[in-house]
């Protein structure tokens, strides 16, 4: 069921906004979820000044200094085994025996600095992670940290701060246990900011089964020429909800730099993704807004996919707007078996089997194969699936007001095979595979309007499988006279 | 395939046959069989004396305690008095019930001793198929150790760690006790540790293990189920075998029933489903492989586990071939695919990602993820045979 809990810096009013937004959507399932959620949050969204402590809702704005002494979640039972005072360490089990490190900020609960070697550095850090209690802020002072093991975190309401994004380097090149750099599982509220995660064997920062996640001011990168041996994902929230990923740079992922998977309510903004197979990928997720990012030099810029045979079968209500997407012509270096291995070299935006998605006001420039591609999973060279909950048809797609420049002039073989067309390829390519069942036709529209090139000429278009007539004719799908409403924004905090 | 476990257990049985009492209560008797102490007990000690049981074991000077006066775990393992005055011997006091599981998790060739502690007067909520419900203050104890020389029963052993899962206020918590070189007691230590282990195996070969004691935050990797820690081994499907594989004594479910530890014990134990022993070659290949996958993979690969996002589910109850990995494409494996397209290609173990990930020790690829550092050659061979025996199928 719906588990929207509010992180310390996610204000209640915005969650109420999400609730209202959810209510407005028409799908019965959402209506049901919304009703349950609204009932759940009725107290939080009211002016009741005695909020139900069981709702787990805290109304703390992002500007409020987190106070580590205050238990932010009345439901959490702080582990009394753990010393509540970070400045004193009477724990006889403590291995390191070193003096406490003076953290760079007085808000920090515990400070860390690099040790003599990877083993010592890891030992000090994992002690801080294991001992962390809700409300704690773990701080890495500037320095080059080498780790030989994964940093795992399972406690609620923890923040991890670096002193500065380019000065606090967490380097996992020597890691030989666990695959992720930082691994967070099953938490309410997690914030990580202002540091670099480098050279992890697996994913850079993975957060799963969690609620209220904020990635801010981070770098995740693999040094050297991007390779199949690099980790799959840089930033990887999965099976989670209420997620903000902002002001990050991700380079070198062998799958997607930023990957939001099987999740709900996400904002991905102001990030720079390059040198990955996919720059940003939203997969089997709902209510996501991807905006004002810069995606370049990947194989594909931004992907919105919905795949079968996953526990979460929905991929919908995602908006990709105001992004700079250019020169994503890197040779595909994904491992065999990965779905992104099917991304043609030189793809700007790819849409697979999602509903209620909006692609608007993006600058999509210099892509050898595809500017915007809209694909039904069923035509991909993938095995048959057995998934009654999965709906492969792209519907209620809004593609508008994009600037698409220099697209499809040197398509790779995969793009030619997928489209069955010859070079040069049009700016916008739709496979045209639609649901032909009777009833519900009114809900099966897709719309394209006001997309132009740098001279103001309308973007070129093809429906590969038109029901009749010329597939290059945008006419039947041009909604410029009566455009559908845009998806409402997703927002969590006061901006 | 040599059944190393059977050899080890037979050795122990021979050593401690004397410890079996003539007790005429079969339920309790099964537990007593479990009271095998470990092999470095002084041969002159009463526990190895055939007549010892007739006189009854000496009363320990300590008393079993489930927590300290503040309700916290103790700083040292001995303070619980799980094992009386000789903590290292692991001979449980009354109220500490030894058990084994039918299909074991591979743990870098280490051996394990497991015990259940239920507070006085409390019972376990029995369930035939789902995890049991445990009363507050229950403790599950698991000790990991190696023999010094598996060919010499008198050579002693090296205990590395004792892990506790204890239930408090409705939730399980984990704590680890690490044994020091003196092997007398273990200290609370939740930050993990790497230990270089050397032992002589049953073949007389010296084996070196880079053993990893996990830190507390890593417990959720396996024990995290739907957001909470949860026990894995002690459940009905794993306890329908005797304490010793191939033994004649009653099943461990019956042992627990004999101790009145269930609220509503099963009416007919024969009706219950249990996994096969993967090492028991009289069982079918399919049952053995499925039991192995259930014990070694399904704690993550189930709808509530860490690997739920993969939609690869490896529990014994899974029937959908795609969920089991047959002709299933990976979701987020990255280089973990090893250049293969499907988790399992029937008839083709060398084309199957499942086998590829079991056969590597590369941290970014290997399965299970944590904490082992070596491959389970037995498990790899079993899963290989299982896939090879499947009817060939073109997955593309």
PDB file of N, CA and C in Angstrom, chain A residues 397-485:
ATOM      1  N   UNK A 397       0.645  10.054 -24.780  1.00  0.00           N
ATOM      2  CA  UNK A 397       1.974  10.668 -24.824  1.00  0.00           C
ATOM      3  C   UNK A 397       1.839  12.070 -25.386  1.00  0.00           C
ATOM      4  N   UNK A 398       2.482  13.024 -24.758  1.00  0.00           N
ATOM      5  CA  UNK A 398       2.499  14.390 -25.254  1.00  0.00           C
ATOM      6  C   UNK A 398       3.943  14.746 -25.593  1.00  0.00           C
ATOM      7  N   UNK A 399       4.203  14.989 -26.854  1.00  0.00           N
ATOM      8  CA  UNK A 399       5.545  15.416 -27.281  1.00  0.00           C
ATOM      9  C   UNK A 399       5.388  16.791 -27.907  1.00  0.00           C
ATOM     10  N   UNK A 400       5.899  17.810 -27.254  1.00  0.00           N
ATOM     11  CA  UNK A 400       5.654  19.145 -27.788  1.00  0.00           C
ATOM     12  C   UNK A 400       6.745  20.145 -27.411  1.00  0.00           C
ATOM     13  N   UNK A 401       6.825  21.145 -28.245  1.00  0.00           N
ATOM     14  CA  UNK A 401       7.667  22.309 -27.976  1.00  0.00           C
ATOM     15  C   UNK A 401       9.136  21.948 -27.796  1.00  0.00           C
ATOM     16  N   UNK A 402       9.543  20.841 -28.395  1.00  0.00           N
ATOM     17  CA  UNK A 402      10.961  20.489 -28.348  1.00  0.00           C
ATOM     18  C   UNK A 402      11.687  21.086 -29.549  1.00  0.00           C
ATOM     19  N   UNK A 403      12.951  21.385 -29.321  1.00  0.00           N
ATOM     20  CA  UNK A 403      13.832  21.789 -30.408  1.00  0.00           C
ATOM     21  C   UNK A 403      14.688  20.569 -30.764  1.00  0.00           C
ATOM     22  N   UNK A 404      14.508  20.074 -31.985  1.00  0.00           N
ATOM     23  CA  UNK A 404      15.239  18.868 -32.378  1.00  0.00           C
ATOM     24  C   UNK A 404      16.107  19.223 -33.584  1.00  0.00           C
ATOM     25  N   UNK A 405      17.417  19.116 -33.378  1.00  0.00           N
ATOM     26  CA  UNK A 405      18.352  19.587 -34.391  1.00  0.00           C
ATOM     27  C   UNK A 405      19.304  18.456 -34.786  1.00  0.00           C
ATOM     28  N   UNK A 406      19.525  18.315 -36.081  1.00  0.00           N
ATOM     29  CA  UNK A 406      20.541  17.395 -36.610  1.00  0.00           C
ATOM     30  C   UNK A 406      20.379  15.986 -36.053  1.00  0.00           C
ATOM     31  N   UNK A 407      19.308  15.351 -36.466  1.00  0.00           N
ATOM     32  CA  UNK A 407      18.968  14.046 -35.914  1.00  0.00           C
ATOM     33  C   UNK A 407      18.867  13.001 -37.026  1.00  0.00           C
ATOM     34  N   UNK A 408      19.400  11.813 -36.783  1.00  0.00           N
ATOM     35  CA  UNK A 408      19.167  10.659 -37.650  1.00  0.00           C
ATOM     36  C   UNK A 408      19.960  10.626 -38.925  1.00  0.00           C
ATOM     37  N   UNK A 409      21.041  11.410 -39.012  1.00  0.00           N
ATOM     38  CA  UNK A 409      21.765  11.480 -40.273  1.00  0.00           C
ATOM     39  C   UNK A 409      22.798  10.377 -40.459  1.00  0.00           C
ATOM     40  N   UNK A 410      23.114   9.670 -39.364  1.00  0.00           N
ATOM     41  CA  UNK A 410      24.092   8.580 -39.486  1.00  0.00           C
ATOM     42  C   UNK A 410      23.675   7.443 -38.561  1.00  0.00           C
ATOM     43  N   UNK A 411      22.481   6.892 -38.772  1.00  0.00           N
ATOM     44  CA  UNK A 411      21.936   5.913 -37.813  1.00  0.00           C
ATOM     45  C   UNK A 411      22.756   4.640 -37.753  1.00  0.00           C
ATOM     46  N   UNK A 412      22.825   4.061 -36.560  1.00  0.00           N
ATOM     47  CA  UNK A 412      23.545   2.794 -36.443  1.00  0.00           C
ATOM     48  C   UNK A 412      22.645   1.647 -36.886  1.00  0.00           C
ATOM     49  N   UNK A 413      23.241   0.466 -37.027  1.00  0.00           N
ATOM     50  CA  UNK A 413      22.526  -0.673 -37.579  1.00  0.00           C
ATOM     51  C   UNK A 413      21.288  -1.025 -36.761  1.00  0.00           C
ATOM     52  N   UNK A 414      21.431  -0.919 -35.425  1.00  0.00           N
ATOM     53  CA  UNK A 414      20.324  -1.258 -34.539  1.00  0.00           C
ATOM     54  C   UNK A 414      19.121  -0.363 -34.822  1.00  0.00           C
ATOM     55  N   UNK A 415      19.380   0.925 -35.033  1.00  0.00           N
ATOM     56  CA  UNK A 415      18.280   1.854 -35.308  1.00  0.00           C
ATOM     57  C   UNK A 415      17.615   1.513 -36.633  1.00  0.00           C
ATOM     58  N   UNK A 416      18.396   1.142 -37.612  1.00  0.00           N
ATOM     59  CA  UNK A 416      17.827   0.803 -38.915  1.00  0.00           C
ATOM     60  C   UNK A 416      16.992  -0.478 -38.817  1.00  0.00           C
ATOM     61  N   UNK A 417      17.498  -1.437 -38.032  1.00  0.00           N
ATOM     62  CA  UNK A 417      16.751  -2.689 -37.875  1.00  0.00           C
ATOM     63  C   UNK A 417      15.455  -2.465 -37.108  1.00  0.00           C
ATOM     64  N   UNK A 418      15.547  -1.666 -36.052  1.00  0.00           N
ATOM     65  CA  UNK A 418      14.356  -1.436 -35.231  1.00  0.00           C
ATOM     66  C   UNK A 418      13.271  -0.712 -36.027  1.00  0.00           C
ATOM     67  N   UNK A 419      13.693   0.233 -36.850  1.00  0.00           N
ATOM     68  CA  UNK A 419      12.706   1.053 -37.554  1.00  0.00           C
ATOM     69  C   UNK A 419      12.346   0.482 -38.914  1.00  0.00           C
ATOM     70  N   UNK A 420      13.239  -0.313 -39.479  1.00  0.00           N
ATOM     71  CA  UNK A 420      13.011  -0.785 -40.834  1.00  0.00           C
ATOM     72  C   UNK A 420      13.082   0.326 -41.870  1.00  0.00           C
ATOM     73  N   UNK A 421      13.695   1.446 -41.493  1.00  0.00           N
ATOM     74  CA  UNK A 421      13.781   2.602 -42.391  1.00  0.00           C
ATOM     75  C   UNK A 421      15.200   2.735 -42.926  1.00  0.00           C
ATOM     76  N   UNK A 422      15.355   3.672 -43.854  1.00  0.00           N
ATOM     77  CA  UNK A 422      16.684   3.968 -44.370  1.00  0.00           C
ATOM     78  C   UNK A 422      17.112   5.358 -43.918  1.00  0.00           C
ATOM     79  N   UNK A 423      18.399   5.561 -43.859  1.00  0.00           N
ATOM     80  CA  UNK A 423      18.924   6.868 -43.455  1.00  0.00           C
ATOM     81  C   UNK A 423      18.561   7.916 -44.519  1.00  0.00           C
ATOM     82  N   UNK A 424      18.416   9.168 -44.152  1.00  0.00           N
ATOM     83  CA  UNK A 424      18.394   9.674 -42.768  1.00  0.00           C
ATOM     84  C   UNK A 424      17.049   9.405 -42.097  1.00  0.00           C
ATOM     85  N   UNK A 425      17.085   9.241 -40.786  1.00  0.00           N
ATOM     86  CA  UNK A 425      15.858   8.965 -40.038  1.00  0.00           C
ATOM     87  C   UNK A 425      15.200  10.284 -39.604  1.00  0.00           C
ATOM     88  N   UNK A 426      13.869  10.268 -39.528  1.00  0.00           N
ATOM     89  CA  UNK A 426      13.180  11.478 -39.060  1.00  0.00           C
ATOM     90  C   UNK A 426      13.516  11.814 -37.608  1.00  0.00           C
ATOM     91  N   UNK A 427      13.158  13.050 -37.218  1.00  0.00           N
ATOM     92  CA  UNK A 427      13.471  13.508 -35.847  1.00  0.00           C
ATOM     93  C   UNK A 427      12.695  12.716 -34.805  1.00  0.00           C
ATOM     94  N   UNK A 428      11.447  12.416 -35.128  1.00  0.00           N
ATOM     95  CA  UNK A 428      10.584  11.725 -34.168  1.00  0.00           C
ATOM     96  C   UNK A 428      10.095  10.437 -34.829  1.00  0.00           C
ATOM     97  N   UNK A 429      10.334   9.334 -34.179  1.00  0.00           N
ATOM     98  CA  UNK A 429      10.004   8.031 -34.766  1.00  0.00           C
ATOM     99  C   UNK A 429       9.099   7.272 -33.809  1.00  0.00           C
ATOM    100  N   UNK A 430       7.947   6.894 -34.313  1.00  0.00           N
ATOM    101  CA  UNK A 430       6.998   6.133 -33.493  1.00  0.00           C
ATOM    102  C   UNK A 430       6.697   4.840 -34.223  1.00  0.00           C
ATOM    103  N   UNK A 431       6.749   3.731 -33.510  1.00  0.00           N
ATOM    104  CA  UNK A 431       6.493   2.458 -34.192  1.00  0.00           C
ATOM    105  C   UNK A 431       5.014   2.290 -34.542  1.00  0.00           C
ATOM    106  N   UNK A 432       4.149   3.083 -33.922  1.00  0.00           N
ATOM    107  CA  UNK A 432       2.735   3.062 -34.299  1.00  0.00           C
ATOM    108  C   UNK A 432       1.977   1.819 -33.883  1.00  0.00           C
ATOM    109  N   UNK A 433       2.566   1.033 -32.996  1.00  0.00           N
ATOM    110  CA  UNK A 433       1.864  -0.180 -32.533  1.00  0.00           C
ATOM    111  C   UNK A 433       0.822   0.244 -31.498  1.00  0.00           C
ATOM    112  N   UNK A 434      -0.438   0.106 -31.844  1.00  0.00           N
ATOM    113  CA  UNK A 434      -1.498   0.564 -30.935  1.00  0.00           C
ATOM    114  C   UNK A 434      -2.408  -0.604 -30.557  1.00  0.00           C
ATOM    115  N   UNK A 435      -3.095  -0.400 -29.490  1.00  0.00           N
ATOM    116  CA  UNK A 435      -4.082  -1.365 -29.023  1.00  0.00           C
ATOM    117  C   UNK A 435      -5.316  -1.266 -29.918  1.00  0.00           C
ATOM    118  N   UNK A 436      -5.666  -2.354 -30.587  1.00  0.00           N
ATOM    119  CA  UNK A 436      -6.782  -2.294 -31.528  1.00  0.00           C
ATOM    120  C   UNK A 436      -8.058  -2.905 -30.952  1.00  0.00           C
ATOM    121  N   UNK A 437      -8.017  -3.242 -29.663  1.00  0.00           N
ATOM    122  CA  UNK A 437      -9.244  -3.774 -29.051  1.00  0.00           C
ATOM    123  C   UNK A 437     -10.337  -2.717 -29.077  1.00  0.00           C
ATOM    124  N   UNK A 438     -11.576  -3.182 -29.112  1.00  0.00           N
ATOM    125  CA  UNK A 438     -12.684  -2.233 -29.060  1.00  0.00           C
ATOM    126  C   UNK A 438     -12.828  -1.699 -27.645  1.00  0.00           C
ATOM    127  N   UNK A 439     -13.481  -0.555 -27.576  1.00  0.00           N
ATOM    128  CA  UNK A 439     -13.726   0.163 -26.315  1.00  0.00           C
ATOM    129  C   UNK A 439     -12.440   0.824 -25.812  1.00  0.00           C
ATOM    130  N   UNK A 440     -12.616   1.956 -25.221  1.00  0.00           N
ATOM    131  CA  UNK A 440     -11.503   2.692 -24.646  1.00  0.00           C
ATOM    132  C   UNK A 440     -10.660   3.431 -25.662  1.00  0.00           C
ATOM    133  N   UNK A 441     -11.131   3.494 -26.924  1.00  0.00           N
ATOM    134  CA  UNK A 441     -10.327   4.167 -27.945  1.00  0.00           C
ATOM    135  C   UNK A 441     -10.041   5.623 -27.575  1.00  0.00           C
ATOM    136  N   UNK A 442     -10.974   6.242 -26.888  1.00  0.00           N
ATOM    137  CA  UNK A 442     -10.803   7.662 -26.563  1.00  0.00           C
ATOM    138  C   UNK A 442      -9.570   7.916 -25.703  1.00  0.00           C
ATOM    139  N   UNK A 443      -9.135   6.915 -24.993  1.00  0.00           N
ATOM    140  CA  UNK A 443      -7.988   7.090 -24.093  1.00  0.00           C
ATOM    141  C   UNK A 443      -6.685   6.680 -24.754  1.00  0.00           C
ATOM    142  N   UNK A 444      -6.755   6.400 -26.051  1.00  0.00           N
ATOM    143  CA  UNK A 444      -5.552   5.822 -26.678  1.00  0.00           C
ATOM    144  C   UNK A 444      -4.829   6.805 -27.586  1.00  0.00           C
ATOM    145  N   UNK A 445      -4.936   8.071 -27.300  1.00  0.00           N
ATOM    146  CA  UNK A 445      -4.304   9.054 -28.180  1.00  0.00           C
ATOM    147  C   UNK A 445      -2.831   9.258 -27.831  1.00  0.00           C
ATOM    148  N   UNK A 446      -2.091   9.709 -28.816  1.00  0.00           N
ATOM    149  CA  UNK A 446      -0.748  10.243 -28.616  1.00  0.00           C
ATOM    150  C   UNK A 446      -0.676  11.556 -29.393  1.00  0.00           C
ATOM    151  N   UNK A 447      -0.009  12.544 -28.851  1.00  0.00           N
ATOM    152  CA  UNK A 447      -0.020  13.884 -29.437  1.00  0.00           C
ATOM    153  C   UNK A 447       1.377  14.445 -29.648  1.00  0.00           C
ATOM    154  N   UNK A 448       1.556  15.086 -30.780  1.00  0.00           N
ATOM    155  CA  UNK A 448       2.837  15.745 -31.109  1.00  0.00           C
ATOM    156  C   UNK A 448       2.521  17.146 -31.612  1.00  0.00           C
ATOM    157  N   UNK A 449       3.129  18.157 -31.055  1.00  0.00           N
ATOM    158  CA  UNK A 449       2.874  19.487 -31.591  1.00  0.00           C
ATOM    159  C   UNK A 449       4.002  20.463 -31.232  1.00  0.00           C
ATOM    160  N   UNK A 450       4.157  21.419 -32.114  1.00  0.00           N
ATOM    161  CA  UNK A 450       5.113  22.515 -31.908  1.00  0.00           C
ATOM    162  C   UNK A 450       6.553  22.056 -31.706  1.00  0.00           C
ATOM    163  N   UNK A 451       6.921  20.942 -32.307  1.00  0.00           N
ATOM    164  CA  UNK A 451       8.322  20.534 -32.283  1.00  0.00           C
ATOM    165  C   UNK A 451       8.997  21.071 -33.539  1.00  0.00           C
ATOM    166  N   UNK A 452      10.148  21.704 -33.353  1.00  0.00           N
ATOM    167  CA  UNK A 452      10.778  22.384 -34.488  1.00  0.00           C
ATOM    168  C   UNK A 452      12.286  22.161 -34.503  1.00  0.00           C
ATOM    169  N   UNK A 453      12.897  22.510 -35.641  1.00  0.00           N
ATOM    170  CA  UNK A 453      14.360  22.507 -35.685  1.00  0.00           C
ATOM    171  C   UNK A 453      14.873  23.930 -35.445  1.00  0.00           C
ATOM    172  N   UNK A 454      16.183  24.121 -35.610  1.00  0.00           N
ATOM    173  CA  UNK A 454      16.764  25.416 -35.235  1.00  0.00           C
ATOM    174  C   UNK A 454      16.421  26.521 -36.222  1.00  0.00           C
ATOM    175  N   UNK A 455      15.754  26.158 -37.322  1.00  0.00           N
ATOM    176  CA  UNK A 455      15.290  27.201 -38.230  1.00  0.00           C
ATOM    177  C   UNK A 455      13.795  27.406 -38.111  1.00  0.00           C
ATOM    178  N   UNK A 456      13.208  26.794 -37.109  1.00  0.00           N
ATOM    179  CA  UNK A 456      11.776  26.955 -36.898  1.00  0.00           C
ATOM    180  C   UNK A 456      10.916  26.060 -37.759  1.00  0.00           C
ATOM    181  N   UNK A 457      11.568  25.177 -38.537  1.00  0.00           N
ATOM    182  CA  UNK A 457      10.809  24.249 -39.367  1.00  0.00           C
ATOM    183  C   UNK A 457      10.264  23.116 -38.503  1.00  0.00           C
ATOM    184  N   UNK A 458       9.064  22.621 -38.807  1.00  0.00           N
ATOM    185  CA  UNK A 458       8.510  21.518 -38.018  1.00  0.00           C
ATOM    186  C   UNK A 458       9.435  20.303 -38.039  1.00  0.00           C
ATOM    187  N   UNK A 459       9.533  19.662 -36.915  1.00  0.00           N
ATOM    188  CA  UNK A 459      10.343  18.450 -36.838  1.00  0.00           C
ATOM    189  C   UNK A 459       9.745  17.374 -37.726  1.00  0.00           C
ATOM    190  N   UNK A 460      10.633  16.565 -38.313  1.00  0.00           N
ATOM    191  CA  UNK A 460      10.139  15.467 -39.154  1.00  0.00           C
ATOM    192  C   UNK A 460       9.658  14.322 -38.287  1.00  0.00           C
ATOM    193  N   UNK A 461       8.777  13.508 -38.848  1.00  0.00           N
ATOM    194  CA  UNK A 461       8.050  12.516 -38.060  1.00  0.00           C
ATOM    195  C   UNK A 461       7.769  11.294 -38.909  1.00  0.00           C
ATOM    196  N   UNK A 462       7.734  10.131 -38.263  1.00  0.00           N
ATOM    197  CA  UNK A 462       7.211   8.961 -38.964  1.00  0.00           C
ATOM    198  C   UNK A 462       6.450   8.071 -37.990  1.00  0.00           C
ATOM    199  N   UNK A 463       5.310   7.605 -38.451  1.00  0.00           N
ATOM    200  CA  UNK A 463       4.631   6.482 -37.807  1.00  0.00           C
ATOM    201  C   UNK A 463       4.923   5.275 -38.683  1.00  0.00           C
ATOM    202  N   UNK A 464       5.691   4.356 -38.148  1.00  0.00           N
ATOM    203  CA  UNK A 464       6.145   3.245 -38.978  1.00  0.00           C
ATOM    204  C   UNK A 464       4.987   2.342 -39.386  1.00  0.00           C
ATOM    205  N   UNK A 465       3.969   2.284 -38.570  1.00  0.00           N
ATOM    206  CA  UNK A 465       2.810   1.436 -38.876  1.00  0.00           C
ATOM    207  C   UNK A 465       1.520   2.250 -38.873  1.00  0.00           C
ATOM    208  N   UNK A 466       1.371   3.149 -39.842  1.00  0.00           N
ATOM    209  CA  UNK A 466       0.163   3.987 -39.832  1.00  0.00           C
ATOM    210  C   UNK A 466      -1.062   3.141 -40.164  1.00  0.00           C
ATOM    211  N   UNK A 467      -2.196   3.464 -39.525  1.00  0.00           N
ATOM    212  CA  UNK A 467      -3.421   2.722 -39.847  1.00  0.00           C
ATOM    213  C   UNK A 467      -3.805   2.907 -41.309  1.00  0.00           C
ATOM    214  N   UNK A 468      -3.458   4.082 -41.854  1.00  0.00           N
ATOM    215  CA  UNK A 468      -3.719   4.330 -43.274  1.00  0.00           C
ATOM    216  C   UNK A 468      -2.858   5.509 -43.711  1.00  0.00           C
ATOM    217  N   UNK A 469      -2.657   5.629 -44.999  1.00  0.00           N
ATOM    218  CA  UNK A 469      -2.007   6.807 -45.545  1.00  0.00           C
ATOM    219  C   UNK A 469      -0.518   6.856 -45.285  1.00  0.00           C
ATOM    220  N   UNK A 470      -0.006   8.085 -45.347  1.00  0.00           N
ATOM    221  CA  UNK A 470       1.429   8.351 -45.277  1.00  0.00           C
ATOM    222  C   UNK A 470       1.885   8.412 -43.824  1.00  0.00           C
ATOM    223  N   UNK A 471       2.788   7.526 -43.450  1.00  0.00           N
ATOM    224  CA  UNK A 471       3.285   7.508 -42.072  1.00  0.00           C
ATOM    225  C   UNK A 471       4.074   8.749 -41.704  1.00  0.00           C
ATOM    226  N   UNK A 472       4.543   9.496 -42.712  1.00  0.00           N
ATOM    227  CA  UNK A 472       5.324  10.710 -42.413  1.00  0.00           C
ATOM    228  C   UNK A 472       4.420  11.897 -42.103  1.00  0.00           C
ATOM    229  N   UNK A 473       3.137  11.721 -42.247  1.00  0.00           N
ATOM    230  CA  UNK A 473       2.203  12.824 -42.037  1.00  0.00           C
ATOM    231  C   UNK A 473       1.842  12.924 -40.567  1.00  0.00           C
ATOM    232  N   UNK A 474       2.242  14.026 -39.960  1.00  0.00           N
ATOM    233  CA  UNK A 474       1.982  14.230 -38.534  1.00  0.00           C
ATOM    234  C   UNK A 474       0.516  14.552 -38.264  1.00  0.00           C
ATOM    235  N   UNK A 475      -0.168  14.984 -39.321  1.00  0.00           N
ATOM    236  CA  UNK A 475      -1.527  15.491 -39.182  1.00  0.00           C
ATOM    237  C   UNK A 475      -2.422  14.784 -38.183  1.00  0.00           C
ATOM    238  N   UNK A 476      -2.602  13.473 -38.299  1.00  0.00           N
ATOM    239  CA  UNK A 476      -3.539  12.789 -37.394  1.00  0.00           C
ATOM    240  C   UNK A 476      -3.149  12.893 -35.926  1.00  0.00           C
ATOM    241  N   UNK A 477      -1.901  13.249 -35.640  1.00  0.00           N
ATOM    242  CA  UNK A 477      -1.433  13.245 -34.249  1.00  0.00           C
ATOM    243  C   UNK A 477      -1.054  14.652 -33.777  1.00  0.00           C
ATOM    244  N   UNK A 478      -1.354  15.647 -34.611  1.00  0.00           N
ATOM    245  CA  UNK A 478      -0.994  17.027 -34.266  1.00  0.00           C
ATOM    246  C   UNK A 478      -2.117  17.643 -33.439  1.00  0.00           C
ATOM    247  N   UNK A 479      -1.822  17.929 -32.191  1.00  0.00           N
ATOM    248  CA  UNK A 479      -2.850  18.452 -31.290  1.00  0.00           C
ATOM    249  C   UNK A 479      -2.670  19.935 -31.045  1.00  0.00           C
ATOM    250  N   UNK A 480      -1.985  20.643 -31.940  1.00  0.00           N
ATOM    251  CA  UNK A 480      -1.676  22.049 -31.636  1.00  0.00           C
ATOM    252  C   UNK A 480      -2.932  22.900 -31.492  1.00  0.00           C
ATOM    253  N   UNK A 481      -4.045  22.491 -32.142  1.00  0.00           N
ATOM    254  CA  UNK A 481      -5.262  23.286 -32.012  1.00  0.00           C
ATOM    255  C   UNK A 481      -5.918  23.128 -30.647  1.00  0.00           C
ATOM    256  N   UNK A 482      -5.742  21.970 -30.065  1.00  0.00           N
ATOM    257  CA  UNK A 482      -6.408  21.721 -28.785  1.00  0.00           C
ATOM    258  C   UNK A 482      -5.532  20.813 -27.940  1.00  0.00           C
ATOM    259  N   UNK A 483      -4.373  21.354 -27.507  1.00  0.00           N
ATOM    260  CA  UNK A 483      -3.408  20.484 -26.820  1.00  0.00           C
ATOM    261  C   UNK A 483      -3.940  19.997 -25.472  1.00  0.00           C
ATOM    262  N   UNK A 484      -3.596  18.790 -25.131  1.00  0.00           N
ATOM    263  CA  UNK A 484      -3.983  18.288 -23.803  1.00  0.00           C
ATOM    264  C   UNK A 484      -3.217  19.013 -22.705  1.00  0.00           C
ATOM    265  N   UNK A 485      -3.740  18.953 -21.534  1.00  0.00           N
ATOM    266  CA  UNK A 485      -3.088  19.603 -20.387  1.00  0.00           C
ATOM    267  C   UNK A 485      -1.740  18.956 -20.103  1.00  0.00           C
TER     268      UNK A 485
END
